[in-house]
Amino acid sequence: MGPVLGRSSYRDDIAHGARTWDELCEDLDALLYRLRYWNISVSLPKSEFGKRTIPYLSHEIGAEGIRAIPKIVTGIQYFPFPSTLKGVQSFLVSLNYYHKFIEDFPVVAAVLYELSGEQVRAGRDLSRPKDAFDILKQKIVSTPLLRHPDRTKPFVVIPHANQWAACAVLGQEHDGVIQPVRFTGRVLNDAELRYHIAQKEVLAVIRVLYVFKTLIERCPLVVYTRHSVLKWVIKSKTADGHLVPWGVALSQYDPEDRKVQRDEDGLAAREHLDKIAESLIPAKGRVKTPPVISIEMLEADYAGVVLSFDGVAKPSTRIGSCGCVLWQLPEWKVLDARGYILDGVTMNDAEYFGLLRGLAMARDRGIQDLVVEIRESSYNKSKRFNSVRLVHVKREFDQAADYLTSKALALGKSWVVEEDAEREHLEVVSRIREQLIKTSDEEAKSHSEMPKDSPNVVTMGVSGNVTLCGPECEPFPQLLETRTREGESASPKGPLEYQAERWRRIKVHQEGDQYLSVIITFLKDDLERFSPKRLKKIAKVADLFALDECYTDLHAGDELRSVVPESLREDMLHYAHEDFQGGHQGITRTHERLRSEFYWPGMYADVERFVKECVDCASCKGSPPNAGPSPGNIEPTRPFEAVSMDFVTHLPESVRGNTFLLLFQDMFSGSVMCKPMASTMAQDVAEAYEESIFRRFGASS
């Protein structure tokens, strides 16, 4: 006997509705017949028939939708703020059953979930929790009607995001008005707090797709957004980070993206949530400020001491080094600079030792106030100072400590900077002052008025919007003219201007390369010159590349490597193999040396060809040692002069746990001896040979 109503009941409660009175009577007759057939009794006083709305599991269900029972929720209206944490938890538990009727419930209740027992008992800092408590009471009293989902109509998704929360409403249009079907929302985690507002709206849409998947699957979707987020995700050319799972989730649907302005038709306004966001931000929703001072926090006339340090280690030998420099401000003179050799350390250990040695240097000099340039947060030893302020600076700005570290590792011993020339070199290559000292108003104004296409400005794409200004970034011909001008004494140029010239030359060669010029044009969105078929082929390769000051390739492990054009590949092969630093290494080492920083198609084949054609390697390197002719087949002349052995593996486990059988065969007589084994380790095989052969027949040859 098949089902009558096409649905299951909850324990002993049966609720069913129909579109017309006749359909309802037919279903009731069929249901009563089934109950009578199975001898199931029904309580008539507890039964209701032909009702427009019925109470069911503390809900009021009608033809239009479902709502919370007013009598139950009215009692919460006058409920006072609990005096214990258990009371707050009981209040939240009572609301959890009705949270689907409360718009933005996870967002409003976030501050209540973060309360501690001591905080509630002491009544300390309860202004925001009490505001959230009152808002939830108002929301539960005025719960809206949630319409029944109709899979024949398209679903409407209205996302909303602010600085710390992502919420959305799933609704459907009835009589020209969009009415809610379900609510959802959550507080963003630490990483998501830094997303753009468009990305946060994507999170709200993705949450609807996951939470209400059973409702909206295979149904048309209409998404009202302020930022056209779906088009942004679908048309993105990169497959980076969180875009991949977002694209996979959206690929199962064909949503219609409708962009709306703020306050338009009330679809994207949600001002009440914005007000909540300003006053009820939980601790989880706050961007955690790092315990370091900000960039450019020191005044130009600041008098004090700055410590910079660095560390490096070789993973193969676990030998490393660290370097640390004490700077006297405001002159930025080197007080002390040392490099230390370290044993048995990793990269993180080397940098940590650099911090410890630097703090020890400052303590020995009696320094009590210190500004430390760091790349990791380490505070244990800093407690011995009156004040220690930590600031994160990238390695490119701390070339002085990097120089000490590299030289100590090359020397293989610790060393102290004592020569004036070395101190001057450290002062020249260091650029920490650019990150620590505040820019004056006049300098800031002059920098802001400088055009972007000025030859003195180079914009680096990998490290963000970092602008390098100064003579080191000027075109190289102008520098040559300055240095060769008679009657003027030009200051010695550092490595930065030569580096800028190298980047300029590589960029020129890349633009002239037939293969790379097509990819560069594609990355610049100049797509009109390509046919659709050509664009499809280029797009498959272009996702591996990123456009920077020089054009680089984003390859394994998200590591940026410079793309070498064809005209410069022979030079790169020469410096990596034949140059003094190359050392005529083999194919594998030369290839690994190149691929760590550069990329071009067919690199390994070019390296293999270049190394094999190297005259020095072919004429100077010796041939591999020859072990001599093979002894051939051994012909024993007596028993057990020669013994062979082999394993029979993967046998059923015996009572003693043996799963292998070791076979010994006398090559003279052909007799075989067996030894059960639990493993095939060399130590166990040697012991079995000693027990079965050596002690009984002596040593074989």
XYZ file of C-alpha atoms in Angstrom:
701
model
C 0.000 0.000 0.000
C 1.627 3.227 -1.167
C 1.805 6.564 0.628
C -1.243 8.794 0.779
C 0.026 12.345 1.268
C 3.445 11.917 -0.284
C 5.266 13.056 2.846
C 6.317 11.809 6.274
C 4.834 12.794 9.633
C 6.634 14.047 12.721
C 6.128 11.335 15.352
C 2.327 11.299 15.885
C 1.631 14.707 14.277
C 0.202 14.802 10.761
C -0.265 18.117 8.964
C -1.494 18.373 5.409
C -3.035 21.016 3.209
C -4.631 21.230 -0.212
C -5.436 23.901 -2.753
C -9.220 23.297 -2.747
C -11.784 21.938 -0.313
C -12.553 18.928 -2.531
C -8.883 17.920 -2.717
C -8.619 18.204 1.051
C -11.648 15.920 1.545
C -10.269 13.321 -0.857
C -6.919 13.265 0.932
C -8.668 12.989 4.310
C -10.767 10.001 3.130
C -7.673 8.226 1.872
C -5.823 8.966 5.127
C -8.652 7.688 7.335
C -8.872 4.525 5.235
C -5.164 3.877 5.805
C -5.479 4.503 9.535
C -8.433 2.138 9.800
C -6.640 -0.516 7.731
C -3.647 -0.457 10.079
C -5.815 -0.179 13.196
C -4.445 3.231 14.210
C -6.662 5.387 16.399
C -6.902 9.186 16.144
C -7.894 11.573 18.952
C -10.787 13.615 17.616
C -10.568 16.442 20.241
C -6.943 17.042 19.236
C -7.724 17.050 15.524
C -8.599 20.093 13.442
C -10.017 20.086 9.927
C -10.475 22.792 7.317
C -8.392 25.423 9.173
C -6.732 28.307 7.314
C -3.831 28.262 9.807
C -2.764 25.506 12.182
C -0.217 25.367 15.020
C 2.515 22.849 14.288
C 5.724 22.409 16.300
C 5.439 25.909 17.812
C 4.865 27.398 14.358
C 1.802 28.808 12.724
C 1.465 27.323 9.241
C -0.908 28.752 6.672
C -1.460 28.764 2.963
C 0.666 31.879 2.534
C 3.604 30.797 4.658
C 4.945 30.093 8.121
C 5.405 32.360 11.141
C 6.264 32.053 14.833
C 3.338 31.611 17.254
C 2.615 35.090 18.703
C 1.715 33.832 22.212
C 5.100 32.201 22.658
C 7.219 35.072 21.397
C 5.251 37.739 23.292
C 6.620 36.446 26.610
C 10.136 37.308 25.527
C 9.285 40.980 25.061
C 9.472 41.812 28.791
C 12.332 39.446 29.573
C 15.094 41.377 31.468
C 18.773 41.119 30.658
C 20.112 38.019 32.484
C 22.449 38.447 35.425
C 24.432 35.263 34.710
C 26.118 33.778 31.679
C 23.847 30.737 31.884
C 20.833 33.033 31.582
C 22.282 34.616 28.430
C 22.918 31.174 26.992
C 19.352 30.078 27.791
C 18.018 33.152 26.018
C 20.098 32.385 22.938
C 18.999 28.739 22.977
C 15.347 29.789 23.071
C 15.922 32.041 20.068
C 17.835 29.435 18.086
C 14.594 27.612 17.301
C 13.165 30.800 15.786
C 16.363 32.178 14.268
C 15.058 31.551 10.748
C 12.469 34.298 11.383
C 15.074 36.822 12.616
C 16.856 38.691 9.897
C 20.623 38.971 10.535
C 20.363 36.863 13.707
C 24.012 35.636 13.631
C 25.210 39.215 13.184
C 23.202 40.767 16.020
C 23.821 37.887 18.451
C 27.588 37.805 17.856
C 28.401 40.062 20.835
C 26.232 37.910 23.131
C 28.112 34.747 22.188
C 31.403 36.416 23.167
C 30.335 37.245 26.735
C 32.191 35.638 29.629
C 30.768 34.672 33.007
C 32.962 37.120 34.887
C 31.961 39.970 32.575
C 28.233 39.311 33.118
C 28.540 38.957 36.912
C 30.588 42.141 37.240
C 28.359 44.052 34.822
C 31.447 45.316 33.011
C 31.161 46.697 29.466
C 27.636 45.408 28.820
C 26.356 48.322 26.749
C 26.744 46.578 23.395
C 25.407 43.195 24.627
C 22.334 44.918 26.098
C 21.697 46.751 22.838
C 21.910 43.458 20.958
C 19.603 41.865 23.559
C 16.963 44.573 23.026
C 17.241 44.338 19.229
C 16.706 40.577 19.337
C 13.628 40.977 21.555
C 12.136 43.459 19.111
C 12.886 41.197 16.179
C 11.344 38.090 17.751
C 8.140 39.973 18.599
C 7.769 41.340 15.066
C 8.754 38.236 13.143
C 7.853 38.390 9.459
C 5.902 35.857 7.462
C 8.162 33.471 5.580
C 6.600 32.399 2.321
C 6.593 28.767 1.278
C 9.208 28.152 -1.429
C 7.659 27.734 -4.856
C 10.028 25.885 -7.173
C 8.079 27.012 -10.224
C 9.136 30.624 -9.623
C 12.640 32.092 -9.704
C 14.339 32.703 -6.367
C 15.688 36.148 -5.511
C 18.949 36.616 -3.569
C 19.584 40.010 -1.952
C 23.080 40.050 -0.392
C 24.366 42.726 1.927
C 27.847 43.098 3.386
C 29.550 45.583 5.645
C 32.996 45.745 7.173
C 32.559 42.669 9.389
C 29.458 40.682 8.336
C 27.921 39.120 5.245
C 24.143 38.574 5.148
C 21.583 37.660 2.532
C 17.845 37.231 2.040
C 16.384 34.453 -0.079
C 12.995 35.524 -1.387
C 10.441 35.154 -4.147
C 8.183 37.609 -5.911
C 4.453 37.471 -5.072
C 2.038 40.004 -6.563
C 4.923 42.201 -7.677
C 6.530 42.299 -4.204
C 9.642 40.346 -3.182
C 8.828 38.526 0.069
C 11.332 36.607 2.228
C 11.618 32.833 2.211
C 14.740 32.397 4.358
C 17.389 34.543 6.080
C 21.081 33.786 6.508
C 24.240 35.580 7.573
C 27.495 35.234 9.461
C 30.432 37.171 10.888
C 33.537 37.266 8.696
C 36.781 35.670 9.814
C 40.133 37.443 10.112
C 41.160 36.929 6.486
C 37.753 37.891 5.093
C 37.702 41.168 7.030
C 40.267 42.558 4.590
C 38.277 41.628 1.497
C 36.846 44.262 -0.789
C 33.137 44.968 -0.300
C 32.408 43.269 -3.645
C 34.176 40.113 -2.444
C 32.157 40.184 0.771
C 28.951 40.274 -1.248
C 30.196 37.200 -3.097
C 30.566 35.484 0.291
C 26.927 36.292 1.059
C 25.772 34.844 -2.268
C 27.914 31.723 -1.826
C 26.456 31.191 1.650
C 22.936 31.207 0.191
C 23.977 28.609 -2.380
C 25.376 26.301 0.307
C 22.792 26.741 3.082
C 19.696 26.583 0.863
C 21.023 24.197 -1.759
C 18.080 21.793 -1.431
C 15.604 24.636 -1.992
C 17.148 26.432 -4.946
C 18.854 23.625 -6.826
C 17.774 23.507 -10.491
C 15.752 26.696 -10.060
C 16.384 30.058 -11.754
C 18.160 32.655 -9.607
C 18.061 36.451 -9.657
C 20.752 38.252 -7.638
C 20.414 41.946 -6.729
C 23.855 43.398 -5.938
C 25.524 46.759 -5.699
C 28.809 45.709 -7.300
C 27.985 43.228 -10.124
C 29.927 40.638 -8.182
C 28.852 37.633 -10.230
C 30.130 39.149 -13.467
C 33.391 39.980 -11.718
C 33.917 36.387 -10.537
C 32.830 34.717 -13.764
C 34.837 37.003 -16.073
C 37.990 37.023 -13.949
C 41.080 35.922 -15.885
C 42.904 34.566 -12.850
C 42.463 31.324 -10.970
C 43.857 32.655 -7.731
C 43.040 31.743 -4.133
C 39.385 31.934 -3.210
C 38.217 32.657 -6.775
C 38.455 28.956 -7.663
C 35.923 27.640 -5.086
C 33.664 30.621 -5.784
C 33.688 29.870 -9.478
C 32.999 26.179 -8.844
C 30.023 27.002 -6.608
C 28.546 29.464 -9.116
C 29.118 27.145 -12.074
C 26.233 24.918 -10.942
C 23.759 27.759 -11.441
C 22.898 30.292 -14.110
C 22.186 33.383 -11.985
C 20.873 36.612 -13.422
C 22.835 39.522 -11.982
C 20.869 42.747 -11.519
C 22.810 45.734 -10.269
C 20.969 48.170 -7.992
C 22.052 51.437 -6.438
C 21.902 52.181 -2.757
C 18.364 52.888 -1.464
C 16.832 51.794 -4.786
C 13.537 49.985 -4.153
C 14.809 48.987 -0.712
C 16.641 46.031 -2.216
C 20.200 46.940 -1.287
C 19.798 49.614 1.371
C 19.463 47.666 4.641
C 20.284 50.799 6.680
C 19.315 49.083 9.918
C 22.101 46.556 9.443
C 24.574 49.343 8.772
C 23.609 50.967 12.083
C 24.089 47.659 13.854
C 27.466 47.277 12.181
C 28.620 50.598 13.610
C 27.725 49.825 17.226
C 27.707 46.035 17.700
C 31.006 44.958 16.177
C 32.129 41.791 18.019
C 35.739 40.996 18.797
C 35.736 38.413 16.018
C 34.654 41.056 13.522
C 37.367 43.558 14.345
C 40.500 43.762 12.242
C 43.316 42.785 14.594
C 45.920 45.528 14.536
C 49.458 44.133 14.642
C 51.507 44.907 17.765
C 54.008 46.934 15.741
C 54.309 50.616 15.045
C 53.089 51.758 11.673
C 55.287 52.688 8.750
C 56.552 56.287 8.891
C 55.823 56.683 12.601
C 59.097 58.370 13.609
C 59.551 62.103 13.338
C 62.376 63.475 11.214
C 64.190 64.739 14.342
C 63.693 61.509 16.328
C 66.738 60.769 18.503
C 67.167 57.132 19.429
C 68.446 53.736 18.337
C 67.071 51.413 15.659
C 67.975 47.720 15.434
C 67.786 45.926 12.081
C 68.570 42.226 11.671
C 68.349 39.381 9.195
C 69.043 35.659 9.078
C 69.568 32.909 6.523
C 70.157 29.152 6.651
C 70.981 26.343 4.232
C 68.406 23.538 4.579
C 70.842 20.884 3.340
C 73.609 21.551 5.887
C 71.552 23.417 8.535
C 74.359 25.981 8.680
C 73.208 29.571 8.773
C 74.159 33.084 9.709
C 72.590 36.236 11.056
C 73.482 39.892 10.951
C 72.361 42.839 13.081
C 73.003 46.575 12.914
C 72.441 49.290 15.532
C 71.633 52.674 13.971
C 71.959 56.008 15.763
C 69.211 58.449 14.819
C 68.736 61.121 13.500
C 72.138 60.890 11.744
C 71.566 57.224 10.766
C 75.134 56.324 11.679
C 76.222 52.753 12.389
C 76.805 52.257 16.121
C 77.627 48.568 15.852
C 77.320 45.944 13.119
C 78.113 42.242 13.427
C 77.597 38.989 11.584
C 77.324 35.618 13.328
C 77.675 32.072 12.024
C 75.094 29.557 13.303
C 74.981 25.743 13.366
C 71.950 23.456 13.287
C 69.364 26.133 12.520
C 66.475 26.644 10.141
C 65.503 29.869 8.384
C 63.150 30.920 11.190
C 65.776 30.052 13.795
C 68.374 32.191 12.015
C 66.127 35.275 12.010
C 65.211 34.664 15.654
C 68.900 34.449 16.609
C 69.467 37.696 14.719
C 66.897 39.389 16.951
C 68.412 37.904 20.120
C 71.969 38.899 19.214
C 70.806 42.401 18.291
C 68.989 42.841 21.600
C 72.106 41.621 23.410
C 74.209 44.221 21.562
C 71.784 46.967 22.612
C 71.752 45.759 26.220
C 75.570 45.712 26.398
C 75.618 49.354 25.276
C 73.112 50.337 27.972
C 70.347 51.223 25.518
C 66.899 51.238 27.149
C 64.654 52.536 24.335
C 64.781 50.673 21.046
C 62.990 50.536 17.692
C 63.353 47.090 16.110
C 62.894 46.262 12.411
C 61.373 42.754 12.313
C 59.985 40.170 9.940
C 58.487 38.075 12.781
C 56.996 38.962 16.148
C 59.281 37.906 19.030
C 58.864 39.585 22.373
C 60.428 37.421 25.098
C 63.780 39.125 25.344
C 62.408 42.615 24.714
C 60.890 42.705 28.209
C 64.278 43.748 29.636
C 64.024 47.182 27.969
C 61.949 50.157 29.031
C 60.350 50.448 25.592
C 60.717 48.326 22.475
C 58.721 49.253 19.358
C 58.593 46.721 16.549
C 58.043 47.545 12.890
C 57.900 45.187 9.903
C 60.170 46.158 6.986
C 60.668 44.150 3.816
C 64.096 42.754 3.027
C 64.624 45.041 0.040
C 64.776 48.009 2.448
C 67.179 46.276 4.875
C 70.111 45.551 2.578
C 72.592 46.335 5.357
C 71.586 43.395 7.573
C 71.284 41.191 4.500
C 74.854 42.116 3.519
C 76.173 41.186 6.978
C 74.325 37.870 6.890
C 75.572 36.916 3.420
C 79.177 37.836 4.164
C 79.209 35.912 7.455
C 77.886 32.831 5.664
C 80.501 33.204 2.909
C 83.367 33.648 5.405
C 82.175 30.753 7.531
C 82.847 32.651 10.757
C 81.489 35.533 12.806
C 82.830 38.998 12.132
C 82.524 42.577 13.404
C 82.407 45.639 11.150
C 85.365 47.822 12.128
C 86.510 49.444 8.882
C 85.085 52.840 7.970
C 84.567 51.754 4.364
C 82.319 48.898 5.483
C 80.308 51.243 7.704
C 79.855 53.700 4.843
C 78.701 50.857 2.608
C 76.058 49.813 5.167
C 74.815 53.395 5.426
C 74.548 53.690 1.638
C 72.661 50.444 0.921
C 70.235 50.720 3.853
C 66.812 52.192 3.050
C 65.114 51.690 6.410
C 64.763 55.432 6.903
C 62.372 55.513 3.936
C 59.997 53.278 5.899
C 60.392 54.715 9.407
C 60.778 58.471 9.087
C 57.676 60.529 8.379
C 57.590 62.357 5.075
C 57.497 66.132 5.413
C 54.620 68.088 3.909
C 56.841 69.606 1.214
C 58.201 66.210 0.144
C 54.731 64.682 0.111
C 53.442 67.548 -2.022
C 56.313 67.240 -4.480
C 55.798 63.473 -4.739
C 52.059 63.843 -5.277
C 52.594 66.399 -8.056
C 55.136 64.214 -9.859
C 53.556 62.575 -12.955
C 53.352 58.824 -13.064
C 55.198 58.635 -16.368
C 58.134 60.596 -14.970
C 61.492 58.900 -15.608
C 62.296 59.222 -11.904
C 59.397 57.010 -10.774
C 59.269 53.232 -11.090
C 56.131 51.425 -9.903
C 56.781 47.914 -8.613
C 53.844 45.561 -9.105
C 54.842 42.591 -6.938
C 55.164 44.405 -3.615
C 52.047 46.513 -4.031
C 52.053 50.205 -4.810
C 55.644 50.923 -3.737
C 57.188 53.948 -5.443
C 60.961 54.268 -5.655
C 62.113 57.839 -6.218
C 65.651 59.092 -6.605
C 68.686 58.982 -8.863
C 68.953 55.191 -8.678
C 65.782 54.930 -10.790
C 66.804 57.387 -13.508
C 67.508 56.083 -17.021
C 71.029 54.723 -17.316
C 72.208 57.041 -20.165
C 71.437 60.072 -17.997
C 73.539 58.594 -15.184
C 76.463 58.067 -17.560
C 76.176 61.663 -18.683
C 76.230 62.830 -15.088
C 79.291 60.781 -14.213
C 81.310 61.810 -17.277
C 80.520 65.521 -17.110
C 83.691 67.508 -16.633
C 84.101 69.887 -13.774
C 81.603 68.107 -11.494
C 82.262 65.428 -8.914
C 79.588 62.757 -9.108
C 78.907 60.656 -6.031
C 79.529 56.907 -6.421
C 76.401 55.138 -7.605
C 74.950 52.206 -5.734
C 73.589 48.983 -7.189
C 70.007 50.263 -7.450
C 70.520 52.380 -10.561
C 72.265 49.464 -12.276
C 69.425 47.187 -11.254
C 66.908 49.643 -12.716
C 68.832 49.638 -15.990
C 68.834 45.828 -16.068
C 65.059 45.777 -15.604
C 64.688 48.331 -18.387
C 66.760 46.244 -20.798
C 64.879 43.048 -19.954
C 61.597 44.858 -20.505
C 62.726 46.069 -23.942
C 63.769 42.558 -24.961
C 60.492 41.106 -23.676
C 58.470 43.545 -25.739
C 60.499 42.577 -28.804
C 60.090 38.838 -28.256
C 57.565 37.277 -30.644
C 56.149 34.886 -28.033
C 56.036 37.258 -25.054
C 54.739 40.276 -26.968
C 51.470 38.435 -27.653
C 51.008 37.606 -23.955
C 51.880 41.163 -22.918
C 49.279 42.530 -25.320
C 46.687 40.116 -23.915
C 47.460 41.063 -20.292
C 47.070 44.740 -21.191
C 43.500 43.924 -22.378
C 44.316 44.965 -25.947
C 42.230 42.155 -27.432
C 40.944 43.722 -30.630
C 43.917 42.595 -32.703
C 43.240 38.894 -32.027
C 40.608 36.639 -33.505
C 38.273 34.724 -31.125
C 40.047 31.457 -31.896
C 43.431 33.046 -31.218
C 42.153 34.597 -27.980
C 41.017 31.210 -26.714
C 44.490 29.748 -27.199
C 46.256 32.712 -25.622
C 43.945 32.732 -22.573
C 44.998 29.182 -21.660
C 48.618 30.317 -21.326
C 48.137 33.890 -20.109
C 46.760 32.800 -16.720
C 50.287 31.609 -15.851
C 51.689 35.124 -16.265
C 51.386 38.364 -14.321
C 52.218 41.815 -15.654
C 54.734 43.738 -13.556
C 57.377 46.393 -14.075
C 59.101 43.546 -15.842
C 56.912 40.778 -17.143
C 57.020 37.790 -14.846
C 55.661 34.286 -14.774
C 53.530 33.021 -11.900
C 54.432 29.352 -11.670
C 54.631 26.571 -9.081
C 53.810 27.623 -5.514
C 52.690 31.128 -6.510
C 56.379 32.079 -6.902
C 57.043 35.015 -9.205
C 59.915 34.448 -11.643
C 61.167 36.696 -14.400
C 60.429 35.513 -17.932
C 63.582 35.531 -20.065
C 63.082 36.471 -23.731
C 64.760 34.390 -26.415
C 67.420 37.017 -27.145
C 68.763 36.859 -23.559
C 68.653 33.110 -22.957
C 72.212 32.421 -24.132
C 73.497 35.099 -21.760
C 71.542 33.575 -18.874
C 72.922 30.118 -19.698
C 76.453 31.542 -19.794
C 76.176 33.212 -16.375
C 74.494 30.171 -14.813
C 77.053 27.644 -16.116
C 80.294 29.146 -17.440
C 80.571 32.236 -15.259
C 82.618 32.306 -12.063
C 79.471 31.869 -9.969
C 78.230 29.024 -12.175
C 81.268 26.837 -11.670
C 80.513 24.516 -14.631
C 77.926 22.566 -12.679
C 76.015 19.696 -14.258
C 72.685 19.773 -16.056
C 70.503 19.359 -12.966
C 72.264 21.949 -10.809
C 72.436 24.484 -13.622
C 68.736 24.011 -14.323
C 67.799 24.359 -10.649
C 69.908 27.512 -10.398
C 68.039 29.083 -13.307
C 64.516 27.920 -12.497
C 64.670 29.360 -8.975
C 64.556 32.914 -10.400
C 63.793 32.701 -14.136
C 61.504 30.953 -16.567
C 61.170 30.346 -20.279
C 59.544 27.522 -22.257
C 61.891 24.591 -22.861
C 64.397 25.687 -20.221
C 65.601 22.166 -19.339
C 66.223 21.241 -22.984
C 68.254 24.423 -23.499
C 70.282 23.774 -20.343
C 70.943 20.180 -21.391
C 72.126 21.286 -24.841
C 74.314 24.079 -23.458
C 76.043 21.875 -20.861
C 76.712 19.074 -23.344
C 78.230 21.573 -25.795
C 80.469 23.128 -23.133
C 84.091 22.598 -24.264
C 85.573 22.965 -20.778
C 83.254 20.335 -19.299
C 83.916 17.894 -22.157
C 87.715 18.284 -22.046
C 88.454 18.745 -18.347
C 85.970 16.600 -16.458
C 87.064 12.978 -16.006
C 85.103 9.962 -17.185
C 83.125 7.959 -14.641
C 85.167 5.216 -12.932
C 85.021 1.763 -14.558
C 84.582 -1.115 -12.150
C 86.133 -3.570 -14.615
C 84.647 -6.476 -16.530
C 81.713 -8.433 -15.142
C 82.694 -11.592 -13.238
C 80.102 -13.538 -15.210
C 78.383 -16.683 -13.873
C 79.958 -18.110 -10.732
C 80.741 -21.844 -10.965
C 81.152 -23.282 -7.436
C 83.466 -26.290 -6.920
C 82.199 -27.408 -3.515
C 78.984 -27.282 -1.432
C 78.077 -23.908 0.023
C 80.902 -22.134 -1.737
C 78.281 -19.822 -3.245
C 74.815 -19.231 -1.766
C 71.963 -17.281 -3.373
C 68.969 -15.878 -1.529
C 65.575 -14.434 -2.395
C 62.269 -13.485 -0.745
C 58.731 -14.772 -1.195
C 56.540 -11.856 -0.104
C 52.913 -11.044 0.778
C 52.108 -14.396 2.381
C 49.270 -14.883 4.910
C 50.332 -13.853 8.401
C 51.313 -16.763 10.627
C 50.733 -17.138 14.354
C 54.134 -15.565 15.039
C 53.430 -12.662 12.686
C 55.624 -13.827 9.778
C 54.540 -12.725 6.299
C 57.791 -13.331 4.327
C 59.791 -16.453 3.419
C 63.566 -16.111 2.928
C 65.018 -18.791 0.613
C 68.706 -19.881 0.692
C 69.961 -22.078 -2.192
C 73.307 -23.819 -2.440
C 74.425 -23.161 -6.022
C 76.559 -26.341 -6.072
C 74.019 -28.946 -4.903
C 70.804 -27.003 -5.481
C 69.470 -27.674 -1.981
C 67.051 -25.068 -0.615
C 66.523 -23.883 2.974
C 63.629 -21.686 4.111
C 63.504 -19.170 6.926
C 60.187 -17.465 7.950
C 60.634 -13.723 8.377
C 58.554 -10.887 9.783
C 60.463 -8.179 7.878
C 62.910 -7.702 5.017
C 65.286 -5.331 6.795
C 69.019 -5.803 6.158
C 69.733 -6.447 9.841
C 67.144 -9.251 10.002
C 68.430 -10.819 6.758
C 72.007 -10.798 8.085
C 70.935 -12.487 11.317
C 68.985 -15.127 9.350
C 72.050 -15.827 7.162
C 74.238 -16.185 10.244
C 71.793 -18.589 11.893
C 70.924 -20.753 8.864
C 74.174 -20.813 6.820
C 77.210 -19.407 8.606
C 76.907 -21.330 11.889
C 76.145 -24.617 10.103
C 78.282 -24.578 6.940
C 80.731 -21.709 7.360
C 81.149 -18.566 5.331
C 80.438 -18.754 1.630
C 82.464 -16.888 -0.911
